[in-house]
mmCIF file with all atom_site columns, C-alpha atoms and ligand atoms in Angstrom:
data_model
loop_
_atom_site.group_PDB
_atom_site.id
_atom_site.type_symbol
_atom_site.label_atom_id
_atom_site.label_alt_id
_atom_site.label_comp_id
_atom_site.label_asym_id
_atom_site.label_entity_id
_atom_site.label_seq_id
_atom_site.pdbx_PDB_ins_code
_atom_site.Cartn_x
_atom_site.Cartn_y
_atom_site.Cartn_z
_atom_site.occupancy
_atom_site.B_iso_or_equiv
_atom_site.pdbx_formal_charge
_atom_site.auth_seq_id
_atom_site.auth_comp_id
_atom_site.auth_asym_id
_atom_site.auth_atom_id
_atom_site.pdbx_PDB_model_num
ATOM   1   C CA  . UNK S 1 1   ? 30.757 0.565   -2.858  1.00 95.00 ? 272 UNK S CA  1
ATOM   2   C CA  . UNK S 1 2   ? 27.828 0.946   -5.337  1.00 98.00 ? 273 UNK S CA  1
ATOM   3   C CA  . UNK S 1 3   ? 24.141 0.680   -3.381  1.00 98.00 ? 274 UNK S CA  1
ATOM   4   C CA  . UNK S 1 4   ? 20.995 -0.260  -4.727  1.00 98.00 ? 275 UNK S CA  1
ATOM   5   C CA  . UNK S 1 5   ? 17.485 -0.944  -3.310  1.00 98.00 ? 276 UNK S CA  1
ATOM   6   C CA  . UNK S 1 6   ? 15.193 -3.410  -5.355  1.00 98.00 ? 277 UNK S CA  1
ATOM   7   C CA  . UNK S 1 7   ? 11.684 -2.272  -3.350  1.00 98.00 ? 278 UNK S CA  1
ATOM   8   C CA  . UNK S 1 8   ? 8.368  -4.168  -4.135  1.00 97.00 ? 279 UNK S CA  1
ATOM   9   C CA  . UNK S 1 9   ? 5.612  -6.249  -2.614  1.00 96.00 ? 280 UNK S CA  1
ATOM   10  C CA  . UNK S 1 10  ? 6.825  -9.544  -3.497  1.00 97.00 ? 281 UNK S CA  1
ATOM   11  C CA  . UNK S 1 11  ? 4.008  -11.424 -2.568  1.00 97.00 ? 282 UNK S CA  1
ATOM   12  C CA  . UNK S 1 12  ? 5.764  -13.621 -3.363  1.00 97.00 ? 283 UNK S CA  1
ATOM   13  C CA  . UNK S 1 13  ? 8.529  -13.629 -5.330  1.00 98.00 ? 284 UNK S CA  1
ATOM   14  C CA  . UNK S 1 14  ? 8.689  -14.895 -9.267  1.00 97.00 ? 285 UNK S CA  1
ATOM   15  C CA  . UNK S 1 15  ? 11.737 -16.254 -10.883 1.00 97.00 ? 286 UNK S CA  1
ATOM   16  C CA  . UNK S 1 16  ? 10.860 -12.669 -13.238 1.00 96.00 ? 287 UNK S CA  1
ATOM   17  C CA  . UNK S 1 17  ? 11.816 -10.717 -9.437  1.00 97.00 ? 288 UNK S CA  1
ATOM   18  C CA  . UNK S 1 18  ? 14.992 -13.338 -9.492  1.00 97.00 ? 289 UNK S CA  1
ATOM   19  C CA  . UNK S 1 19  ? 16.106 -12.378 -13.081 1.00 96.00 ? 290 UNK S CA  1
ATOM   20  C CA  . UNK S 1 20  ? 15.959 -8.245  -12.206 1.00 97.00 ? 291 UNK S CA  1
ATOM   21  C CA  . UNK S 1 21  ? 18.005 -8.768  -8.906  1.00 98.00 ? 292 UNK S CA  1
ATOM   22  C CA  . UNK S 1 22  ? 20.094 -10.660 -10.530 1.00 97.00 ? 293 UNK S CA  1
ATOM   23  C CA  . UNK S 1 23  ? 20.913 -8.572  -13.219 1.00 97.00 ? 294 UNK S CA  1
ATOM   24  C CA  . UNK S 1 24  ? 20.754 -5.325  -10.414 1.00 98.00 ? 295 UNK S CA  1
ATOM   25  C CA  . UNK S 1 25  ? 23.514 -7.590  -8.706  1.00 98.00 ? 296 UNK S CA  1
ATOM   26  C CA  . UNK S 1 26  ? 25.713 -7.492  -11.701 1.00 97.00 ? 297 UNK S CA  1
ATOM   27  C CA  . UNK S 1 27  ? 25.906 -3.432  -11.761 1.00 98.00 ? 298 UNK S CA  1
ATOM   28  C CA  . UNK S 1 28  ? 26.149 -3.210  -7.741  1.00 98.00 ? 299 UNK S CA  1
ATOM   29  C CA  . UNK S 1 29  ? 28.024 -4.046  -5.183  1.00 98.00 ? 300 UNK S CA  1
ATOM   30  C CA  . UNK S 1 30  ? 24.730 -4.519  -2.767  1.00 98.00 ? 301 UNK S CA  1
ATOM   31  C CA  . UNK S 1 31  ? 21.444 -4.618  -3.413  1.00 98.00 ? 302 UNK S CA  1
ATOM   32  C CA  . UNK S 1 32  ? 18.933 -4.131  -0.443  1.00 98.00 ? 303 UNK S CA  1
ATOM   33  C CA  . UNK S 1 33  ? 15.661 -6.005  -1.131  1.00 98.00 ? 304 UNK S CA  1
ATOM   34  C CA  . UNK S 1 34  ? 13.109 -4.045  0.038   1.00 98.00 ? 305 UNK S CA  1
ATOM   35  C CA  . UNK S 1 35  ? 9.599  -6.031  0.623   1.00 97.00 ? 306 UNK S CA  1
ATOM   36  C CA  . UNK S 1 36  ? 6.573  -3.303  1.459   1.00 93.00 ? 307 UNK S CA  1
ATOM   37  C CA  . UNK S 1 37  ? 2.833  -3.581  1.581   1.00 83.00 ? 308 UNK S CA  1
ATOM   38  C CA  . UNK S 1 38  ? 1.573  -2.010  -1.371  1.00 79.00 ? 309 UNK S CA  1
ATOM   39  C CA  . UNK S 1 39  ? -1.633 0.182   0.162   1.00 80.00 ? 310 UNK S CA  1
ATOM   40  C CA  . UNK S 1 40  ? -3.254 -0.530  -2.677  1.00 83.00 ? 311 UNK S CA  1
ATOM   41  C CA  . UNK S 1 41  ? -2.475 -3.967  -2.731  1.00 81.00 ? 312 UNK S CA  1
ATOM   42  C CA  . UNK S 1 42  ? -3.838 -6.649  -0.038  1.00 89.00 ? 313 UNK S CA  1
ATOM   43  C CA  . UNK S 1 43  ? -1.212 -9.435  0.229   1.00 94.00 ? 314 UNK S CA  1
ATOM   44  C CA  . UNK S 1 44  ? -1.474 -13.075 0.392   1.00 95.00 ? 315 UNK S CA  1
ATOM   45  C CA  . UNK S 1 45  ? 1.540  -13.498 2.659   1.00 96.00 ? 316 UNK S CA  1
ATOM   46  C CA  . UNK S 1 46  ? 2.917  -11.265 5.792   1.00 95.00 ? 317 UNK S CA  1
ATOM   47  C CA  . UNK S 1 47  ? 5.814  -8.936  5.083   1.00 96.00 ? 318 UNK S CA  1
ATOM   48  C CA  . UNK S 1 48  ? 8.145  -11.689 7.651   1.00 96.00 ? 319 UNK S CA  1
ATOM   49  C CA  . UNK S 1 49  ? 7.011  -14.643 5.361   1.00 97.00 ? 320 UNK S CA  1
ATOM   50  C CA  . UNK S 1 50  ? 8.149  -12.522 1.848   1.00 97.00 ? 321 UNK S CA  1
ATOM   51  C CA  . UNK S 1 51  ? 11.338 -12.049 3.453   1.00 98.00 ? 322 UNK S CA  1
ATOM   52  C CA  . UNK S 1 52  ? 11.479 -15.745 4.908   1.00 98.00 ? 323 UNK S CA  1
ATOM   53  C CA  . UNK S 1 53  ? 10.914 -16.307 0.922   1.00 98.00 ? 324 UNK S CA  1
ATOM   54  C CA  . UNK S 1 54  ? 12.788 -14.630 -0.933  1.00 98.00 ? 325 UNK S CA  1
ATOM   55  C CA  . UNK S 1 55  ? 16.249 -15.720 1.731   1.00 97.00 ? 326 UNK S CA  1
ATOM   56  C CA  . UNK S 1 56  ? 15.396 -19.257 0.966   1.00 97.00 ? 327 UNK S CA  1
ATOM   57  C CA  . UNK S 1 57  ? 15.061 -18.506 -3.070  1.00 98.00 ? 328 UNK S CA  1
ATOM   58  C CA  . UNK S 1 58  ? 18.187 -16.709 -2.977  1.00 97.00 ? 329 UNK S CA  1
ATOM   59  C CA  . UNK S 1 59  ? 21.041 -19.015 -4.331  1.00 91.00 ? 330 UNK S CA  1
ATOM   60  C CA  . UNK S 1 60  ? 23.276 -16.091 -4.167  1.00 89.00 ? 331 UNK S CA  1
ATOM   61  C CA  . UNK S 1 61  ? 23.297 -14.464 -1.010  1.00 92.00 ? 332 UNK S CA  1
ATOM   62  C CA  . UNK S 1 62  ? 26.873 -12.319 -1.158  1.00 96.00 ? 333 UNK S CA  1
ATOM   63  C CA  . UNK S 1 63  ? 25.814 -8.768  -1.892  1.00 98.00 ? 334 UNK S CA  1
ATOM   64  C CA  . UNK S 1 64  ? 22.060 -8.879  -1.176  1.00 98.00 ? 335 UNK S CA  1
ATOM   65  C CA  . UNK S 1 65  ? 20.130 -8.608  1.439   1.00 98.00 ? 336 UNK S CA  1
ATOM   66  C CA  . UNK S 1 66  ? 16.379 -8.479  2.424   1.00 98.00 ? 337 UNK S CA  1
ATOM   67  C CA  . UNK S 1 67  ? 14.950 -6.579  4.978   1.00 97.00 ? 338 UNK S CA  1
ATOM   68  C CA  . UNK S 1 68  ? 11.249 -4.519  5.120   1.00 97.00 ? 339 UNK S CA  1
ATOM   69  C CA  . UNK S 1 69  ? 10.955 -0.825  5.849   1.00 95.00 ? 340 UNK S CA  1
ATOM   70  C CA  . UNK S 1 70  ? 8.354  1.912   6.243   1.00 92.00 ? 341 UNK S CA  1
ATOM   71  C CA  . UNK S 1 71  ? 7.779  5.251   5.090   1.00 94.00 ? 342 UNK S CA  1
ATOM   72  C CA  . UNK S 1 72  ? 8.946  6.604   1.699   1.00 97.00 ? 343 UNK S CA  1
ATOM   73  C CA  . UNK S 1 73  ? 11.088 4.568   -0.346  1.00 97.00 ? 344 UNK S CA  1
ATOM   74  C CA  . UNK S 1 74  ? 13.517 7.713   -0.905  1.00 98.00 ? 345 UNK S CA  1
ATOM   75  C CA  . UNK S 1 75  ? 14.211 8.174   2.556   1.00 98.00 ? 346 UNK S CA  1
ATOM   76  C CA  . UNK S 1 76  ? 14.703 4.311   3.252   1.00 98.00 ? 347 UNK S CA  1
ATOM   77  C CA  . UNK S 1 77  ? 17.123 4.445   -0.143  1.00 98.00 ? 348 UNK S CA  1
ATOM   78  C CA  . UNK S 1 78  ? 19.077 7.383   1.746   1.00 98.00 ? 349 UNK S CA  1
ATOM   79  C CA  . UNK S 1 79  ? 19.391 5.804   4.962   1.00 98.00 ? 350 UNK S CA  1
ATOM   80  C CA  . UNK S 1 80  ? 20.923 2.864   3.377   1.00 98.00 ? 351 UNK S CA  1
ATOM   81  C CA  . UNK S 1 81  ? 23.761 5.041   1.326   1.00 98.00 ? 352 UNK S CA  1
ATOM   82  C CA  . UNK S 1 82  ? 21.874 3.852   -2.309  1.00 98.00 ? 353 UNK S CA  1
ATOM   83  C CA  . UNK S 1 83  ? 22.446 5.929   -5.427  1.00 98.00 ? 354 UNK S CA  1
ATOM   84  C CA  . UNK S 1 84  ? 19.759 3.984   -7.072  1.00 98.00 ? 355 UNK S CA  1
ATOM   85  C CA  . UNK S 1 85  ? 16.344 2.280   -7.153  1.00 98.00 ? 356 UNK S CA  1
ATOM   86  C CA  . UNK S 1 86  ? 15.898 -0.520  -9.450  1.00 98.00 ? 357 UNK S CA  1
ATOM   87  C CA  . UNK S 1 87  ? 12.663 -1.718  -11.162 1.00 97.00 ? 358 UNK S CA  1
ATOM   88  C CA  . UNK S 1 88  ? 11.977 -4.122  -13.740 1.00 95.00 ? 359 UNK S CA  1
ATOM   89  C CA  . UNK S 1 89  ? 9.971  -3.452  -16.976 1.00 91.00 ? 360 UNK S CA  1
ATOM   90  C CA  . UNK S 1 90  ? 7.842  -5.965  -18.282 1.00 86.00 ? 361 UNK S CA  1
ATOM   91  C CA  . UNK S 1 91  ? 5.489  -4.767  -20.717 1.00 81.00 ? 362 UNK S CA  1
ATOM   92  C CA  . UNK S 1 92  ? 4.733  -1.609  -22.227 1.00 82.00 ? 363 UNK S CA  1
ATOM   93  C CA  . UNK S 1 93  ? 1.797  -1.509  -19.661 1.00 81.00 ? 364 UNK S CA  1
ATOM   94  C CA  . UNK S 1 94  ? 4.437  -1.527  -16.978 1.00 85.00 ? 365 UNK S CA  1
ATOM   95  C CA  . UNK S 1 95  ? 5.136  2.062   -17.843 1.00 89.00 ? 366 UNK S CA  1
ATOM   96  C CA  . UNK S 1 96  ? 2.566  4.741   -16.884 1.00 92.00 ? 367 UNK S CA  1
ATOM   97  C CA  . UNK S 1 97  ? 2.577  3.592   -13.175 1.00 93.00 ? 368 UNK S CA  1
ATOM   98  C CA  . UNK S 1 98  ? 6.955  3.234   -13.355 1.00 95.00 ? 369 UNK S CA  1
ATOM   99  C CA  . UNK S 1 99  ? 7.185  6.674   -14.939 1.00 95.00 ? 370 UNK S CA  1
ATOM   100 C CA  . UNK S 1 100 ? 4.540  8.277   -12.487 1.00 97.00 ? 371 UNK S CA  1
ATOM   101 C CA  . UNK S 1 101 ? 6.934  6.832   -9.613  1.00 97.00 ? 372 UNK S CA  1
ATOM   102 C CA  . UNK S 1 102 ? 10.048 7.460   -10.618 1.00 98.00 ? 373 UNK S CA  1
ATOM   103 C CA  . UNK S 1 103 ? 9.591  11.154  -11.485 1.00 98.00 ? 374 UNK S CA  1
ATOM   104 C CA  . UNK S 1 104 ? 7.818  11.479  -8.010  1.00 98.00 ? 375 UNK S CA  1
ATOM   105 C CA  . UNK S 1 105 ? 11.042 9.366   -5.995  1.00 98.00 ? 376 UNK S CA  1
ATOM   106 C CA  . UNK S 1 106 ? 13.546 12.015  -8.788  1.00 98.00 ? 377 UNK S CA  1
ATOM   107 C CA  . UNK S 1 107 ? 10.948 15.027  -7.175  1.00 98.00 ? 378 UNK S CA  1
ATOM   108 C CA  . UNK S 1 108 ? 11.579 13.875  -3.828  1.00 98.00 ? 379 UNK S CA  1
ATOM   109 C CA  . UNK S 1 109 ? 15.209 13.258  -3.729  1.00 98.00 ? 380 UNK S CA  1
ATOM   110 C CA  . UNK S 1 110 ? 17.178 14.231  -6.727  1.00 98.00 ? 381 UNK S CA  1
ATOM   111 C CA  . UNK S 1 111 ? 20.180 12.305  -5.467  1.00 97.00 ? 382 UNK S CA  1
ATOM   112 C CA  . UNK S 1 112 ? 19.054 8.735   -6.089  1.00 98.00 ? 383 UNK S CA  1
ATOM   113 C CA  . UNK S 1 113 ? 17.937 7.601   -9.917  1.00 98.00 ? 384 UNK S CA  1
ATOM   114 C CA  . UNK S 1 114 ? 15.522 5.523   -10.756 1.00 98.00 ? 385 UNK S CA  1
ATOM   115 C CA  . UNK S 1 115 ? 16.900 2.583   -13.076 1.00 98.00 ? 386 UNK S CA  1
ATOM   116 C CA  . UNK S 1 116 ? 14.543 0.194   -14.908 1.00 96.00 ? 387 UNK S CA  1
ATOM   117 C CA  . UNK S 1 117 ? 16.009 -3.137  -15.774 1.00 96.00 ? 388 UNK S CA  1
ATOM   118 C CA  . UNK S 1 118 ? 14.069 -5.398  -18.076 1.00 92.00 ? 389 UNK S CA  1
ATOM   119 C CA  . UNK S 1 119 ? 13.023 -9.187  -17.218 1.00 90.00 ? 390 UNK S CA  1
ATOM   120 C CA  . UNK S 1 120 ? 14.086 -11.553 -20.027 1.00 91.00 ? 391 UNK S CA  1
ATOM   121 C CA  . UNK S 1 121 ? 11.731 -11.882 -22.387 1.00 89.00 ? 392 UNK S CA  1
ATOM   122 C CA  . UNK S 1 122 ? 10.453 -15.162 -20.515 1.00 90.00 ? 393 UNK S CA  1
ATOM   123 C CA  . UNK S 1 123 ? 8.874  -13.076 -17.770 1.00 90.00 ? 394 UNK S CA  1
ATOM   124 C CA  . UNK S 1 124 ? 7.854  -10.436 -19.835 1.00 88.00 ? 395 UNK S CA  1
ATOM   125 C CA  . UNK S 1 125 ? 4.567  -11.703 -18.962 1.00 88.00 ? 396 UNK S CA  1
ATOM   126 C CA  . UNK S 1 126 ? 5.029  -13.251 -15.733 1.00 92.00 ? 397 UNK S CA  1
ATOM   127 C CA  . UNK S 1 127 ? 3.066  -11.562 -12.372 1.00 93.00 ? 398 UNK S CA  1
ATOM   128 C CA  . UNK S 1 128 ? 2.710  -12.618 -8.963  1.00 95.00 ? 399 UNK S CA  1
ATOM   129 C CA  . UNK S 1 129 ? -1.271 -11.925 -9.205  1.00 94.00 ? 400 UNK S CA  1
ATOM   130 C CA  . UNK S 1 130 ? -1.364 -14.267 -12.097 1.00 94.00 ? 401 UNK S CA  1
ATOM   131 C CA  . UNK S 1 131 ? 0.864  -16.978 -10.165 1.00 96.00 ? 402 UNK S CA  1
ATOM   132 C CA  . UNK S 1 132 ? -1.866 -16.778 -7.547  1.00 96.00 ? 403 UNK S CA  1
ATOM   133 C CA  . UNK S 1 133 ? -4.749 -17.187 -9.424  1.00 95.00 ? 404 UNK S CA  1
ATOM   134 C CA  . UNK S 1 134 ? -3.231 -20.274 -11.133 1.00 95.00 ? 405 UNK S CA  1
ATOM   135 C CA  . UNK S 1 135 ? -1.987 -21.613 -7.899  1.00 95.00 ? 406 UNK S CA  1
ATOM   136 C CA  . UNK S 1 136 ? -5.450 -20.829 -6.106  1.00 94.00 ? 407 UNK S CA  1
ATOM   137 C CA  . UNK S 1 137 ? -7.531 -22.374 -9.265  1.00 94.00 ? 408 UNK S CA  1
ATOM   138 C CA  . UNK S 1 138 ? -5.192 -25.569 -8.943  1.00 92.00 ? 409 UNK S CA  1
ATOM   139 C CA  . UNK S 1 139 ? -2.568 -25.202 -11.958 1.00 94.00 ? 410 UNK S CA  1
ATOM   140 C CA  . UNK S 1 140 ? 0.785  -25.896 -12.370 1.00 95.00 ? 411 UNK S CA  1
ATOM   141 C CA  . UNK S 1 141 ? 3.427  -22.958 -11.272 1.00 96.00 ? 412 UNK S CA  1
ATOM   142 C CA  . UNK S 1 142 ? 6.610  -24.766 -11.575 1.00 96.00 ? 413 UNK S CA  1
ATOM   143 C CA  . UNK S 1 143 ? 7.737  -22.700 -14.717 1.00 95.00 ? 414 UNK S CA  1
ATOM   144 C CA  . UNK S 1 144 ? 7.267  -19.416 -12.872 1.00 96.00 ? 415 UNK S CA  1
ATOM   145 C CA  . UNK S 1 145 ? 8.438  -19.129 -9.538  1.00 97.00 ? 416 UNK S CA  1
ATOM   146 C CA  . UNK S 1 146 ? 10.905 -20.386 -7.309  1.00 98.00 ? 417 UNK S CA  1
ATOM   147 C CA  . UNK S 1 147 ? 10.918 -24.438 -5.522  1.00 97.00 ? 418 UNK S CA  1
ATOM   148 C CA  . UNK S 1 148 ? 9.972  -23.206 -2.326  1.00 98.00 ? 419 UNK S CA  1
ATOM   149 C CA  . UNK S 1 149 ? 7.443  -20.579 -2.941  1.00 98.00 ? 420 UNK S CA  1
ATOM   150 C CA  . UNK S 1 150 ? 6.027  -23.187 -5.083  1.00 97.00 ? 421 UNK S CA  1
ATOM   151 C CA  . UNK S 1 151 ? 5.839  -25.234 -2.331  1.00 96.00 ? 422 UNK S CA  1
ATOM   152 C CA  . UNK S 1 152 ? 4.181  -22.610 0.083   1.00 96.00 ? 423 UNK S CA  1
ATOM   153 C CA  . UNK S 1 153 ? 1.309  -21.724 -2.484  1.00 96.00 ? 424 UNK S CA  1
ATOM   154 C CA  . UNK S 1 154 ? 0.530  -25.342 -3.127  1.00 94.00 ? 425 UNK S CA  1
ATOM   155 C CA  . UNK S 1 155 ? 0.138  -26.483 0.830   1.00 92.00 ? 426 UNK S CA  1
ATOM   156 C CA  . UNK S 1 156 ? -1.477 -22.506 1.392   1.00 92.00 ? 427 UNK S CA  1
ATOM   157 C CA  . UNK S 1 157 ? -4.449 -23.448 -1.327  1.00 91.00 ? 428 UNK S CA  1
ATOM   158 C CA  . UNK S 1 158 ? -4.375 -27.493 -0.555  1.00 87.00 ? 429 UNK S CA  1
ATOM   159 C CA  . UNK S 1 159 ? -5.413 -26.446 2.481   1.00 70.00 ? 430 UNK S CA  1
ATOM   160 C CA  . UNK S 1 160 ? -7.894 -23.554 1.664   1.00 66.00 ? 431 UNK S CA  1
ATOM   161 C CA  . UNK S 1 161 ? -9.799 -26.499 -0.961  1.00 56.00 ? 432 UNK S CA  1
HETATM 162 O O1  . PNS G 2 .   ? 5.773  -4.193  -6.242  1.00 60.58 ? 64  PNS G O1  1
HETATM 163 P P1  . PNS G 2 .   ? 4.983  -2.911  -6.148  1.00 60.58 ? 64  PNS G P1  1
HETATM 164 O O2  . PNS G 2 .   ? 3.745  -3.135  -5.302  1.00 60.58 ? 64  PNS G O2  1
HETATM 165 O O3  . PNS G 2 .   ? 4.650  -2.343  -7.499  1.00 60.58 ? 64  PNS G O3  1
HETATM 166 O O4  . PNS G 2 .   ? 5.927  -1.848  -5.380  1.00 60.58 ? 64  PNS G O4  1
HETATM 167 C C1  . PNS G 2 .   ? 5.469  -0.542  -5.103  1.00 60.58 ? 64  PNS G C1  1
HETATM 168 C C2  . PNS G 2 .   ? 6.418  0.186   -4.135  1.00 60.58 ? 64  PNS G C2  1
HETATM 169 C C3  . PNS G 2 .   ? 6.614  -0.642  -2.877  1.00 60.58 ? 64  PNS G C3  1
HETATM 170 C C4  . PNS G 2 .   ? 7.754  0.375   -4.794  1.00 60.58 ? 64  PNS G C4  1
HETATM 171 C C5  . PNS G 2 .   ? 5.776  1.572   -3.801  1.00 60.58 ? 64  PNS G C5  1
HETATM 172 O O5  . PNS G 2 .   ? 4.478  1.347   -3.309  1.00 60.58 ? 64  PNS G O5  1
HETATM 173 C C6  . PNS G 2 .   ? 6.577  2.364   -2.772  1.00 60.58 ? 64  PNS G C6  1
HETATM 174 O O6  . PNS G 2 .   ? 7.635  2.851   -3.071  1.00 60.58 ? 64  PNS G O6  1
HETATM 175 N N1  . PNS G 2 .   ? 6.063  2.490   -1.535  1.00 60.58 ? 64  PNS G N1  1
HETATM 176 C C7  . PNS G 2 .   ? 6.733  3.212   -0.465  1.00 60.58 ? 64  PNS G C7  1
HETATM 177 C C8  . PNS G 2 .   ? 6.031  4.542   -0.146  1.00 60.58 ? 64  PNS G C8  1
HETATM 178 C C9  . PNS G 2 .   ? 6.522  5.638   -1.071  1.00 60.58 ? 64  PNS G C9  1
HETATM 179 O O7  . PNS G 2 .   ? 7.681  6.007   -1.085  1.00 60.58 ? 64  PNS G O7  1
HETATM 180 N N2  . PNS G 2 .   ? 5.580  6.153   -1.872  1.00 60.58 ? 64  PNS G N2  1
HETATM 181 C C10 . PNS G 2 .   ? 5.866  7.185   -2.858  1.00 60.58 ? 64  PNS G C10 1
HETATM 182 C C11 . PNS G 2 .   ? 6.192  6.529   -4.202  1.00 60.58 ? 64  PNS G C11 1
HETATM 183 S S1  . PNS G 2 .   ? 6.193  7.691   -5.492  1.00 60.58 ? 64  PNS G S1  1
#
């Protein structure tokens, strides 16, 4: 059985997050999405409303599932029996930050590799900080992230106005 774990914040999810676990779900048998607060992010949504989230954008469920964890990522990927930790590549820009982590997760645990998967070109630009600002300044999100989490943002900022 071939294990993955798809970590991020995921606050909240994009259909770009949909296309890499997707794709991550044609190579493995399971795929553990793993939603974490970034320290240096500060999140819009609690780690138990991600998850909430993501389950309902999942059409898919066989051979995924969603859960939170804490501590390093390697020893969360080890506990769960992964060989690999997948991120998606966007844009060039994606890369310093990508590289910096990998090689430090390879450092840490030599047993688990790092494998980048890239978004279609459609969400090449797509980002959940640019999904809030649009939602939060009123403008349409339909294009670029799930029904539901559409949904959530809209009623989150109606009420905010
Ligand atoms: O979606 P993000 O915010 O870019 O994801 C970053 C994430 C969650 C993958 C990273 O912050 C992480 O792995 N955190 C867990 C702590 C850890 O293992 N840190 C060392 C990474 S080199």
């Amino acid at each position: 059985m071939k294990i993955a774990v798809y970590p991020g914040s995921f606050d909240p999810i994009t259909n770009g997050h949909l296309d890499v676990i997707r794709r991550a779900r044609k190579i493995f048998d399971l795929v553990y999405i793993a939603v974490i607060t970034n320290p240096e992010k500060d999140p819009l949504f609690s780690i138990s409303k991600r998850i909430e989230m993501i389950q309902q954008a999942l059409t898919l469920k066989k051979g995924l599932k969603v859960e939170s964890f804490k501590g390093l990522l390697v020893d969360y990927a080890r506990a769960r029996g992964a060989t690999s930790i997948i991120r998606g590549l966007r844009a060039v820009s994606d890369f310093d930050y990508e590289f910096q982590m990998a090689i430090t997760n390879y450092k840490m645990c030599p047993q688990i590799e790092t494998l980048f998967l890239m978004t279609d070109y459609k969400y090449s630009y797509l980002s959940s900080n640019f999904v809030k600002q649009i939602a939060r300044l009123g403008g349409s999100i339909s294009q670029f992230v799930p029904p539901n989490v559409e949904k959530k943002l809209k009623n989150l900022f109606a009420k905010r106005i």
